């Protein structure tokens, strides 16, 4: 049984069994297994749920077409009370956004709400999603506004990464605003390691 192959069932504290299982599923390309994994996201104990989600997004990282059709299920899990379930779902959505960002383009509000109330991991993957959706021309402006807002209010440790990811899709109308926000984050610039990354980014942007 699939459940017997999860790390929790094997009494393992590492992710190796889950990653190995994901690789086998991706290699086989069996969509019926994905449905079974989703059923396990409601299974007790909660360790089974965590492992099932881990396997799902690891499968997606290897063969995204196997999980793309379940994006609404992952969006639903963003509302879960368990923080780890939330960031697992956002990680899966991040994987989906790499190949099919259009699937998530009408769910930006839900994604940003989860970012605002979630963990650092949830916010990080939300940034990846916004950047991927932002590559779609009709959604670029909305995503740029949201990304700039996230940089303004992000935890200090996340400033460089959020700015760097945003810079990957920056267009001229937003360049000066990004630079102004970077210079306004004195908390980040006061930390040598953060300042070094931000200075490098500013230089790369030609400012």
Short mmCIF file of C-alpha atoms in Angstrom, two decimals:
data_model
loop_
_atom_site.label_atom_id
_atom_site.label_comp_id
_atom_site.label_asym_id
_atom_site.label_seq_id
_atom_site.Cartn_x
_atom_site.Cartn_y
_atom_site.Cartn_z
CA UNK A 1 0.00 0.00 0.00
CA UNK A 2 1.07 3.56 -0.70
CA UNK A 3 0.72 4.61 2.94
CA UNK A 4 3.22 1.94 3.97
CA UNK A 5 5.90 3.55 1.81
CA UNK A 6 5.77 6.95 3.57
CA UNK A 7 8.53 7.95 5.96
CA UNK A 8 6.14 8.12 8.93
CA UNK A 9 4.93 4.55 8.36
CA UNK A 10 8.52 3.36 8.09
CA UNK A 11 9.45 5.02 11.37
CA UNK A 12 11.84 7.36 9.59
CA UNK A 13 12.50 10.97 10.59
CA UNK A 14 14.16 11.93 7.30
CA UNK A 15 12.57 12.63 3.93
CA UNK A 16 14.51 10.07 1.89
CA UNK A 17 11.63 7.53 1.63
CA UNK A 18 9.21 10.26 0.53
CA UNK A 19 11.59 11.56 -2.12
CA UNK A 20 12.27 8.05 -3.38
CA UNK A 21 8.54 7.36 -3.58
CA UNK A 22 7.99 10.61 -5.49
CA UNK A 23 10.64 9.60 -7.99
CA UNK A 24 9.00 6.20 -8.54
CA UNK A 25 5.60 7.81 -9.08
CA UNK A 26 7.03 10.39 -11.48
CA UNK A 27 8.85 7.69 -13.43
CA UNK A 28 5.67 5.60 -13.69
CA UNK A 29 3.49 8.62 -14.55
CA UNK A 30 0.55 7.06 -12.72
CA UNK A 31 -2.14 9.70 -12.10
CA UNK A 32 -4.28 7.31 -10.05
CA UNK A 33 -1.60 7.33 -7.36
CA UNK A 34 -1.92 11.12 -7.08
CA UNK A 35 -5.58 10.74 -6.16
CA UNK A 36 -4.61 8.24 -3.47
CA UNK A 37 -2.00 10.62 -2.10
CA UNK A 38 -4.58 13.38 -1.82
CA UNK A 39 -6.81 11.07 0.18
CA UNK A 40 -3.92 10.67 2.62
CA UNK A 41 -3.79 14.45 3.22
CA UNK A 42 -6.87 13.86 5.41
CA UNK A 43 -5.49 10.74 7.07
CA UNK A 44 -4.52 10.46 10.71
CA UNK A 45 -2.03 10.75 12.26
CA UNK A 46 -0.91 14.12 10.96
CA UNK A 47 2.53 12.77 10.08
CA UNK A 48 0.90 10.88 7.22
CA UNK A 49 -0.61 14.13 5.94
CA UNK A 50 2.77 15.86 5.98
CA UNK A 51 4.42 13.01 4.12
CA UNK A 52 1.67 12.79 1.51
CA UNK A 53 2.02 16.49 0.75
CA UNK A 54 5.79 16.17 0.58
CA UNK A 55 5.47 13.36 -1.95
CA UNK A 56 2.93 15.36 -3.98
CA UNK A 57 5.11 18.41 -4.44
CA UNK A 58 8.21 16.31 -5.03
CA UNK A 59 6.30 14.48 -7.78
CA UNK A 60 5.33 17.87 -9.21
CA UNK A 61 8.93 19.02 -9.21
CA UNK A 62 9.79 16.02 -11.39
CA UNK A 63 6.66 15.74 -13.54
CA UNK A 64 4.36 18.76 -12.99
CA UNK A 65 1.64 17.49 -15.32
CA UNK A 66 0.81 14.83 -12.74
CA UNK A 67 -0.29 17.38 -10.13
CA UNK A 68 -1.32 20.41 -12.20
CA UNK A 69 -4.94 19.28 -12.33
CA UNK A 70 -5.15 19.33 -8.54
CA UNK A 71 -4.36 23.02 -8.12
CA UNK A 72 -7.78 23.76 -6.62
CA UNK A 73 -7.21 21.09 -3.99
CA UNK A 74 -3.92 22.72 -3.04
CA UNK A 75 -5.61 26.13 -2.91
CA UNK A 76 -8.17 24.68 -0.51
CA UNK A 77 -5.39 23.39 1.75
CA UNK A 78 -4.02 26.95 2.07
CA UNK A 79 -6.90 27.51 4.51
CA UNK A 80 -5.87 24.59 6.71
CA UNK A 81 -5.31 25.36 10.39
CA UNK A 82 -2.01 23.46 10.41
CA UNK A 83 0.87 25.71 9.39
CA UNK A 84 2.87 22.86 7.89
CA UNK A 85 -0.05 21.81 5.70
CA UNK A 86 -0.34 25.41 4.52
CA UNK A 87 3.29 25.70 3.44
CA UNK A 88 3.22 22.24 1.88
CA UNK A 89 0.26 23.31 -0.24
CA UNK A 90 1.96 26.59 -1.18
CA UNK A 91 5.09 24.67 -2.15
CA UNK A 92 3.01 22.51 -4.48
CA UNK A 93 1.36 25.59 -5.99
CA UNK A 94 4.80 27.08 -6.51
CA UNK A 95 5.78 23.98 -8.47
CA UNK A 96 2.61 24.24 -10.56
CA UNK A 97 3.20 27.93 -11.27
CA UNK A 98 6.48 27.15 -13.01
CA UNK A 99 4.80 25.27 -15.84
CA UNK A 100 1.17 26.46 -15.71
CA UNK A 101 1.04 29.92 -14.07
CA UNK A 102 -2.23 30.67 -15.85
CA UNK A 103 -3.99 28.11 -13.65
CA UNK A 104 -3.35 30.32 -10.63
CA UNK A 105 -3.85 33.73 -12.23
CA UNK A 106 -7.43 34.08 -10.97
CA UNK A 107 -6.46 33.00 -7.44
CA UNK A 108 -3.92 35.70 -6.61
CA UNK A 109 -6.04 37.07 -3.75
CA UNK A 110 -6.16 33.67 -2.03
CA UNK A 111 -2.42 33.24 -2.47
CA UNK A 112 -1.58 36.66 -1.04
CA UNK A 113 -3.93 36.14 1.92
CA UNK A 114 -2.14 32.89 2.73
CA UNK A 115 1.20 34.70 2.44
CA UNK A 116 0.11 37.42 4.82
CA UNK A 117 -0.98 34.94 7.48
CA UNK A 118 1.51 32.16 6.86
CA UNK A 119 5.05 31.18 7.72
CA UNK A 120 8.24 32.34 6.03
CA UNK A 121 8.16 29.24 3.82
CA UNK A 122 4.60 30.05 2.78
CA UNK A 123 5.58 33.62 1.91
CA UNK A 124 8.72 32.53 0.05
CA UNK A 125 6.78 30.22 -2.23
CA UNK A 126 4.11 32.88 -2.65
CA UNK A 127 6.82 35.16 -4.02
CA UNK A 128 7.82 32.49 -6.52
CA UNK A 129 4.19 32.13 -7.59
CA UNK A 130 3.69 35.89 -8.04
CA UNK A 131 6.86 36.10 -10.11
CA UNK A 132 5.72 33.24 -12.34
CA UNK A 133 2.24 34.69 -12.81
CA UNK A 134 3.83 38.10 -13.35
CA UNK A 135 5.49 36.80 -16.49
CA UNK A 136 2.04 36.70 -18.09
CA UNK A 137 1.62 40.12 -19.68
CA UNK A 138 -1.97 40.76 -18.61
CA UNK A 139 -1.14 39.99 -14.98
CA UNK A 140 2.25 41.69 -14.84
CA UNK A 141 1.09 45.00 -13.35
CA UNK A 142 -0.95 43.41 -10.56
CA UNK A 143 1.86 41.05 -9.62
CA UNK A 144 4.45 43.82 -9.63
CA UNK A 145 2.37 45.88 -7.22
CA UNK A 146 1.99 42.90 -4.90
CA UNK A 147 5.68 41.98 -5.10
CA UNK A 148 6.79 45.51 -4.28
CA UNK A 149 4.39 45.55 -1.34
CA UNK A 150 5.85 42.28 -0.08
CA UNK A 151 9.40 43.68 -0.21
CA UNK A 152 8.29 46.75 1.74
CA UNK A 153 6.92 44.67 4.61
CA UNK A 154 9.00 41.49 4.43
CA UNK A 155 11.02 40.15 7.38
CA UNK A 156 14.55 41.52 7.22
CA UNK A 157 16.07 38.14 6.36
CA UNK A 158 13.87 37.86 3.28
CA UNK A 159 14.54 41.30 1.76
CA UNK A 160 17.40 40.31 -0.59
CA UNK A 161 15.71 37.19 -1.93
CA UNK A 162 12.37 38.92 -2.51
CA UNK A 163 14.10 41.83 -4.25
CA UNK A 164 16.23 39.48 -6.37
CA UNK A 165 13.22 37.42 -7.48
CA UNK A 166 11.23 40.56 -8.28
CA UNK A 167 14.15 41.92 -10.30
CA UNK A 168 13.94 38.84 -12.54
CA UNK A 169 10.65 40.10 -13.99
CA UNK A 170 11.08 43.86 -13.47
CA UNK A 171 10.05 46.20 -16.27
CA UNK A 172 10.97 49.90 -16.64
CA UNK A 173 7.80 51.34 -15.05
CA UNK A 174 8.64 49.60 -11.75
CA UNK A 175 12.43 49.84 -11.65
CA UNK A 176 12.72 53.09 -9.74
CA UNK A 177 10.11 52.01 -7.21
CA UNK A 178 12.01 48.81 -6.54
CA UNK A 179 15.21 50.78 -6.01
CA UNK A 180 13.47 53.24 -3.68
CA UNK A 181 12.06 50.39 -1.60
CA UNK A 182 15.48 48.73 -1.37
CA UNK A 183 17.05 51.99 -0.16
CA UNK A 184 14.20 52.49 2.32
CA UNK A 185 14.82 49.14 4.04
CA UNK A 186 17.44 50.46 6.44
CA UNK A 187 17.00 47.37 8.62
CA UNK A 188 18.31 45.21 5.81
CA UNK A 189 21.04 47.60 4.73
CA UNK A 190 22.33 47.67 8.30
CA UNK A 191 23.24 43.97 8.10
CA UNK A 192 26.49 43.49 6.13
CA UNK A 193 25.48 40.21 4.46
CA UNK A 194 22.12 41.63 3.38
CA UNK A 195 23.65 44.92 2.26
CA UNK A 196 26.17 43.09 0.10
CA UNK A 197 23.44 41.25 -1.77
CA UNK A 198 21.29 44.34 -2.13
CA UNK A 199 24.20 46.46 -3.34
CA UNK A 200 25.03 43.79 -5.90
CA UNK A 201 21.42 43.77 -7.10
CA UNK A 202 21.28 47.56 -7.35
CA UNK A 203 24.47 47.53 -9.41
CA UNK A 204 23.03 44.79 -11.65
CA UNK A 205 19.94 46.90 -12.22
CA UNK A 206 22.18 49.71 -13.43
CA UNK A 207 21.50 52.15 -10.63
#
